Coordinates of C-alpha atoms and ligand atoms in Angstrom, one line a residue:
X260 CA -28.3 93.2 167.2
X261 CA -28.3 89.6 166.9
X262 CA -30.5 87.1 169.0
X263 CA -27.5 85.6 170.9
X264 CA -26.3 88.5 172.2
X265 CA -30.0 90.2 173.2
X266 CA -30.3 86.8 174.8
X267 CA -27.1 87.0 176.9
X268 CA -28.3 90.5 177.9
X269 CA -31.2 88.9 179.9
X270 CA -31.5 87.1 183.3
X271 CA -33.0 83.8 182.7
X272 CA -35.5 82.8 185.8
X273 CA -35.7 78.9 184.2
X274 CA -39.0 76.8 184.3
X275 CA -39.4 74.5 186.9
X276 CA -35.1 75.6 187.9
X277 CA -34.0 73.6 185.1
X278 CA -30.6 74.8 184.0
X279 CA -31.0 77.6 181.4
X280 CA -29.5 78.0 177.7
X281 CA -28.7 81.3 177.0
X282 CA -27.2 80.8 173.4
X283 CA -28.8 79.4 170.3
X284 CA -25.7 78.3 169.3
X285 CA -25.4 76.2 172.4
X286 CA -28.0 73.9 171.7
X287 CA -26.2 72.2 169.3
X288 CA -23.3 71.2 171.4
X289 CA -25.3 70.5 174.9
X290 CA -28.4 68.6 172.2
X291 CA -30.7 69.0 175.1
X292 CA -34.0 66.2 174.7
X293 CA -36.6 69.6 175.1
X294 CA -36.3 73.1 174.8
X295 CA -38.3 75.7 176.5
X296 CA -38.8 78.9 174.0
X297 CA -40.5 82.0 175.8
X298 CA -42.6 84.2 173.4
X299 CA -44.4 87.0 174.8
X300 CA -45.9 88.0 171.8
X301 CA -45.4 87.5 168.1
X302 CA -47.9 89.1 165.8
X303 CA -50.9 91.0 167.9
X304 CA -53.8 92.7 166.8
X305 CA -53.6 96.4 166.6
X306 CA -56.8 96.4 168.8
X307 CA -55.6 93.7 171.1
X308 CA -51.9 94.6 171.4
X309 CA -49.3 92.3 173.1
X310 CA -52.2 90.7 175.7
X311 CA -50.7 87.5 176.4
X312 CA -46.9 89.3 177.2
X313 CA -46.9 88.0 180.4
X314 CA -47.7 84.9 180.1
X315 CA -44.0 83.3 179.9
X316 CA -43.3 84.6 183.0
X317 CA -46.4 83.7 185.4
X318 CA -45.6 80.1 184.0
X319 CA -42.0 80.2 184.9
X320 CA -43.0 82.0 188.4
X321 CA -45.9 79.1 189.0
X322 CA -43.3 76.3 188.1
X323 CA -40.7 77.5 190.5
X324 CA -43.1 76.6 193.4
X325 CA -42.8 72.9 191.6
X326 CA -39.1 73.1 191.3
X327 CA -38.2 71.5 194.7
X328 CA -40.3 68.4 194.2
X329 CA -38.4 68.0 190.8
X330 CA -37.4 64.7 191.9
X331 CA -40.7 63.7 193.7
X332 CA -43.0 61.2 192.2
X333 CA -45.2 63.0 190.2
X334 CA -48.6 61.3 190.1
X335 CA -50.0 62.6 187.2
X336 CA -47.2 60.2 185.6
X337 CA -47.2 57.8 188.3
X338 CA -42.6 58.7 188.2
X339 CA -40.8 61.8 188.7
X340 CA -40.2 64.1 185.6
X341 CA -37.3 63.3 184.7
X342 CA -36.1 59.3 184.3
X343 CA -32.3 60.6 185.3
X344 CA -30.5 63.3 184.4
X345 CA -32.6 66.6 183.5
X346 CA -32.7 66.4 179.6
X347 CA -34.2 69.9 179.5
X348 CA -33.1 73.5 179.2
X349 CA -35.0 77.0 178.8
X350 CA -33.9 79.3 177.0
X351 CA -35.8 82.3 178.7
X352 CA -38.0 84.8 176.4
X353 CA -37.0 85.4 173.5
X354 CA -36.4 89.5 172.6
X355 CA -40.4 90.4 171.2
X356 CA -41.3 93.5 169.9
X357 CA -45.0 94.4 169.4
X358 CA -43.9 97.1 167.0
X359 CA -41.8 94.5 164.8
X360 CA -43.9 91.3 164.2
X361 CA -42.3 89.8 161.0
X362 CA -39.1 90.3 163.6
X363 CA -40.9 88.8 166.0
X364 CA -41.6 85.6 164.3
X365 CA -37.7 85.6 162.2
X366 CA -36.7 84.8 166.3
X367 CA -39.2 82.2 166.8
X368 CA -38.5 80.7 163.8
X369 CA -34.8 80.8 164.5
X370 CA -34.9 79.5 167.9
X371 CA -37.2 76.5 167.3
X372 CA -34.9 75.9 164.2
X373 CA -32.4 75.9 166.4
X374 CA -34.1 73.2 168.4
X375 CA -35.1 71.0 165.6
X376 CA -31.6 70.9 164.1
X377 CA -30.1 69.7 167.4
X378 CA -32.7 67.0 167.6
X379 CA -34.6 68.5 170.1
X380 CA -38.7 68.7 170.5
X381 CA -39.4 72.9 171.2
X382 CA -41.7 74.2 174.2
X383 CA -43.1 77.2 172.9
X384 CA -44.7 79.2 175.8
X385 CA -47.1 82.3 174.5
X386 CA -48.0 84.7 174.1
X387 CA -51.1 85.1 172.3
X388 CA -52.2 82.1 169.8
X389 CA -50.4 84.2 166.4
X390 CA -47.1 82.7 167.9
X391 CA -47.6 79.1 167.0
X392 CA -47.5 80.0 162.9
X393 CA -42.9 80.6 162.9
X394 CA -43.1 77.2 164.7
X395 CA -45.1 75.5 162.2
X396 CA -42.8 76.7 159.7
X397 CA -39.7 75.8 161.3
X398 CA -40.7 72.1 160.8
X399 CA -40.8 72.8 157.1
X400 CA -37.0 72.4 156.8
X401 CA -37.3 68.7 157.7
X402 CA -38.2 65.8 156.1
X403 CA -40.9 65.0 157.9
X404 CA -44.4 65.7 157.3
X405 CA -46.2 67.1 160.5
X406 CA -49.7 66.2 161.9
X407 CA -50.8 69.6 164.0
X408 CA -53.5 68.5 166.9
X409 CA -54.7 72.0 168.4
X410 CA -56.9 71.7 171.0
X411 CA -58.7 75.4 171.6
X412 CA -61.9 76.6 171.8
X413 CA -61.7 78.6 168.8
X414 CA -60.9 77.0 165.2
X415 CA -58.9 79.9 164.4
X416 CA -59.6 79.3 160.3
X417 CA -60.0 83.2 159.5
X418 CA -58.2 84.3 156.3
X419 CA -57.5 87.3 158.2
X420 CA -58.6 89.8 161.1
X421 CA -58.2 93.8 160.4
X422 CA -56.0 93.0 157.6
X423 CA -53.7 90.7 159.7
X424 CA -53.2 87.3 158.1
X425 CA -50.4 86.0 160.4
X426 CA -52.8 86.9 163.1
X427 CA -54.3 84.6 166.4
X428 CA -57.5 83.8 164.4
X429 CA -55.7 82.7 161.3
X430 CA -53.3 80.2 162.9
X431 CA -55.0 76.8 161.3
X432 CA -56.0 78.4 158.2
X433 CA -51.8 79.4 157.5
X434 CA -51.1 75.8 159.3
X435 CA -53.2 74.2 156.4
X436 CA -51.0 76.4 153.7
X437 CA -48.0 74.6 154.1
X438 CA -46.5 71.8 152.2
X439 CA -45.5 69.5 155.1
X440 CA -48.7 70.1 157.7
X441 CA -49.9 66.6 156.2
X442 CA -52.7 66.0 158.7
X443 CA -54.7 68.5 161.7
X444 CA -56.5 67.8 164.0
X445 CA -58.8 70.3 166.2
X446 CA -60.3 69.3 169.5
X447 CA -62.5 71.6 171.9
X448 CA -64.2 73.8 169.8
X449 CA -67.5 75.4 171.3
X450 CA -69.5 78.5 171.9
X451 CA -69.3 81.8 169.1
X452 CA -66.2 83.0 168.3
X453 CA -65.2 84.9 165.5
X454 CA -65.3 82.1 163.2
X455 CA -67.6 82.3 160.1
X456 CA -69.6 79.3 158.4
X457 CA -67.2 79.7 155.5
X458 CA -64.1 79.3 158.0
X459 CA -65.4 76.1 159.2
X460 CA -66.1 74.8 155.3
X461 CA -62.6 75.4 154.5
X462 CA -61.5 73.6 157.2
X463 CA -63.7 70.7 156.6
X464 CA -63.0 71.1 152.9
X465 CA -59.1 70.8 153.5
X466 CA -59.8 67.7 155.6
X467 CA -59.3 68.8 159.3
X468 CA -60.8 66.5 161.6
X469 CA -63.0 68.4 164.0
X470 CA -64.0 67.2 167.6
X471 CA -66.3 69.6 169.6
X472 CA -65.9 70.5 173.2
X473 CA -68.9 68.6 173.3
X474 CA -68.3 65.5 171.9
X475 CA -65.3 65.2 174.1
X476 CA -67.7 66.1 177.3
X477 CA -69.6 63.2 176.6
X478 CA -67.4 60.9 175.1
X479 CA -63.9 61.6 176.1
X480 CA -60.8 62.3 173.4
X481 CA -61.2 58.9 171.5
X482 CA -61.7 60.4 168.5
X483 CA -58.9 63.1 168.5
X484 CA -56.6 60.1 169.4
X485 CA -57.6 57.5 166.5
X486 CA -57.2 60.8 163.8
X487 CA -53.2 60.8 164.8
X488 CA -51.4 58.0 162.4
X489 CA -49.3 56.0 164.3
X490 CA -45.4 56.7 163.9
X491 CA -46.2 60.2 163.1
X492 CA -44.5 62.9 163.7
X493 CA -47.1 65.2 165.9
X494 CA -46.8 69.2 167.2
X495 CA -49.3 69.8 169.8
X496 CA -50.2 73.5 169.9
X497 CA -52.9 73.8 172.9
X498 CA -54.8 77.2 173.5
X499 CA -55.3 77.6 177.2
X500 CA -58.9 78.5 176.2
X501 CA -59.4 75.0 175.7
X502 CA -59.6 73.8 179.2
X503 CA -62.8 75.2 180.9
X504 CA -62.9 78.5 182.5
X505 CA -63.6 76.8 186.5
X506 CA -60.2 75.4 186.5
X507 CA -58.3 78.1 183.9
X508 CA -59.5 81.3 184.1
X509 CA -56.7 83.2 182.8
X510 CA -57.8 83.4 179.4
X511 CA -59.1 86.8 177.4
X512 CA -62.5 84.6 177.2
X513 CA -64.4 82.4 179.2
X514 CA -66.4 79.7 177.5
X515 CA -68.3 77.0 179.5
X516 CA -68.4 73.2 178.6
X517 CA -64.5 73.3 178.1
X518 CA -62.2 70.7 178.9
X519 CA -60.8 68.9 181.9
X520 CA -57.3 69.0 182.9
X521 CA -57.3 65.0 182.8
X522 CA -58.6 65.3 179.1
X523 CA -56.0 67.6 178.1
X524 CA -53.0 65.2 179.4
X525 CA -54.8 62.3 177.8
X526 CA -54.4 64.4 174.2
X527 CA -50.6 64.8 174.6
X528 CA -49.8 61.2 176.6
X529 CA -52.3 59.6 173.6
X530 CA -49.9 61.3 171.4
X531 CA -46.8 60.2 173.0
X532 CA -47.7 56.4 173.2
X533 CA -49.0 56.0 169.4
X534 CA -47.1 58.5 167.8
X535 CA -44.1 61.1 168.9
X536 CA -44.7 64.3 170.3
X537 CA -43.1 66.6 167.9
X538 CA -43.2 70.2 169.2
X539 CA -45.3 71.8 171.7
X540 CA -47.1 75.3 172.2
X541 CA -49.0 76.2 175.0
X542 CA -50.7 79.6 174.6
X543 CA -53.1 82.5 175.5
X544 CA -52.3 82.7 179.1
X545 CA -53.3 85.8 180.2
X546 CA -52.3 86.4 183.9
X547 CA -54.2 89.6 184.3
X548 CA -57.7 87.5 184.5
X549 CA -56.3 84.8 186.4
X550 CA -58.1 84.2 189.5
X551 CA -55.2 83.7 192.7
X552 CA -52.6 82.3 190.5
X553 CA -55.1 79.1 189.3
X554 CA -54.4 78.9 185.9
X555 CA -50.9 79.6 185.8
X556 CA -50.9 76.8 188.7
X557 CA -52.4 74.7 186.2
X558 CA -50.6 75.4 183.0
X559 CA -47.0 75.1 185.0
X560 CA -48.3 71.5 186.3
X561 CA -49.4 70.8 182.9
X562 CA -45.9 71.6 181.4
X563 CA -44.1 69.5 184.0
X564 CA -46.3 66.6 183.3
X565 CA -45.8 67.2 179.0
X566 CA -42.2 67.4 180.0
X567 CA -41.6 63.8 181.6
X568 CA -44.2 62.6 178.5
X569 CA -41.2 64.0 176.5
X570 CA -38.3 63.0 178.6
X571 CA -39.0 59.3 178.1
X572 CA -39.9 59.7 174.5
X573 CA -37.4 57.6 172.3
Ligands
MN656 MN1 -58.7 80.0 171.4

């Protein structure tokens, strides 16, 4: 069955009621600004499964309380979302399989394609952290080299986990693989993980630019910020993890010392006034340890705030 039609099969609840886009081929003709991409899952861990399914949709369902003040002022941007007209569409969750991953990430890959080629920046909403690595590739096609700043707690440098290389823990290390990833950039890291000394030598080897959890506790995101070249094309791929557990607690695991919401929109509107905000993936939301709806609360705000950032992008 092809994507469009498994698409047109599904009742679209739209982030934040913004008008939905059901067909791939669509996106060309309507050449929306941003595109909201739901991935539930792309390649999981046999041991882990398909944890972060859910997330899409607790998103969606925490950005519909936000949808009637759509045209409010929205302080974390000081203006409403959107300048005008809404210059965004979602094109629901895309058709995941747990049982087909190299299916799974052919439909990313197609859909933020899809996006690209129509001019449009892609909002790719997780899932676990394995679905980011179709939507690196995607950018491939194009002529432009990428810079990817990932801001996690985890570096995510394995070569692979259980045999998996196109797992969660691997997503820098394939990143780093490809031809056009020019530059990356990793902000947040703290605590054990599953990283090994070696992991974090390749990544210093390959020239990733590493800023702790805390460095940026004590010194803010300065650093992260003066690694982005100006003018250059940026995809911003944000692990939920990242933020500390107090105020997102809807991850698989809760490290202290993380980041503030404030720093996390400082990363993406840093981005959007020295460089352009390219793509984006927020991921690892994991609504069955959120705590009354918090961290989907903060992650819908969060979108809605990347998404004026992005509206009034040239
Ligand atoms: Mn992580």
């Amino acid at each position: 069955m092809r994507l469009t039609d498994m698409l047109e099969e599904r009742e679209i609840g739209t982030f934040l009621g913004i008008p939905a886009i059901r067909e791939l081929r669509l996106i060309e003709r309507e050449r929306p600004k941003m595109v909201v991409i739901g991935a539930p899952c792309a390649t999981p861990y046999k041991s882990a499964g398909a944890y972060c399914a859910e997330g899409p949709a607790a998103l969606r369902r925490a950005g519909s309380a936000l949808a009637g003040r759509i045209g409010s002022v929205n302080f974390d941007l000081g203006v409403p979302v959107f300048p005008d007209a809404v210059t965004a569409r979602d094109l629901g969750d895309l058709p995941q399989d747990p049982d087909d991953p190299a299916g799974n990430r052919s439909r990313i890959f197609g859909a933020v394609n899809a996006v690209l080629d129509a001019g449009g920046c892609p909002i790719l909403l997780g899932g676990d952290d394995s679905v980011p690595i179709p939507m690196f590739e995607a950018f491939g096609a194009r002529e432009r080299p990428i810079t990817i700043l990932q801001i996690d707690a985890h570096i995510d440098w394995r070569d692979e986990v259980e045999g998996e290389r196109m797992g969660l823990s691997s997503t820098m290390r394939r990143a780093s693989e490809m031809k056009h990833v020019a530059r990356i950039v990793q902000v947040g890291q703290r605590g054990a993980g599953t990283a090994e000394p070696d992991d974090l030598a390749a990544a210093l080897t390959w020239g990733a630019v590493m800023v702790p959890g805390g460095e940026v506790a004590r010194n803010g995101v300065g650093r992260a910020l003066d690694a982005i070249a100006p003018g250059s094309d940026v995809v911003v791929s944000l692990d939920f993890d990242a933020l500390d557990p107090s105020v997102m607690p809807a991850v698989i695991a809760r490290n202290a010392g993380g980041l503030s919401y404030w720093q996390v929109l400082e990363l993406f509107a840093g981005v959007a006034e020295k460089a352009r905000i390219a793509g984006v993936a927020m991921v690892e939301l994991m609504p069955g340890r959120d705590v009354d709806g918090q961290g989907a609360m903060l992650g819908a705000q969060l979108l809605c705030s990347v998404m004026g950032l992005l509206a009034r992008q040239p």
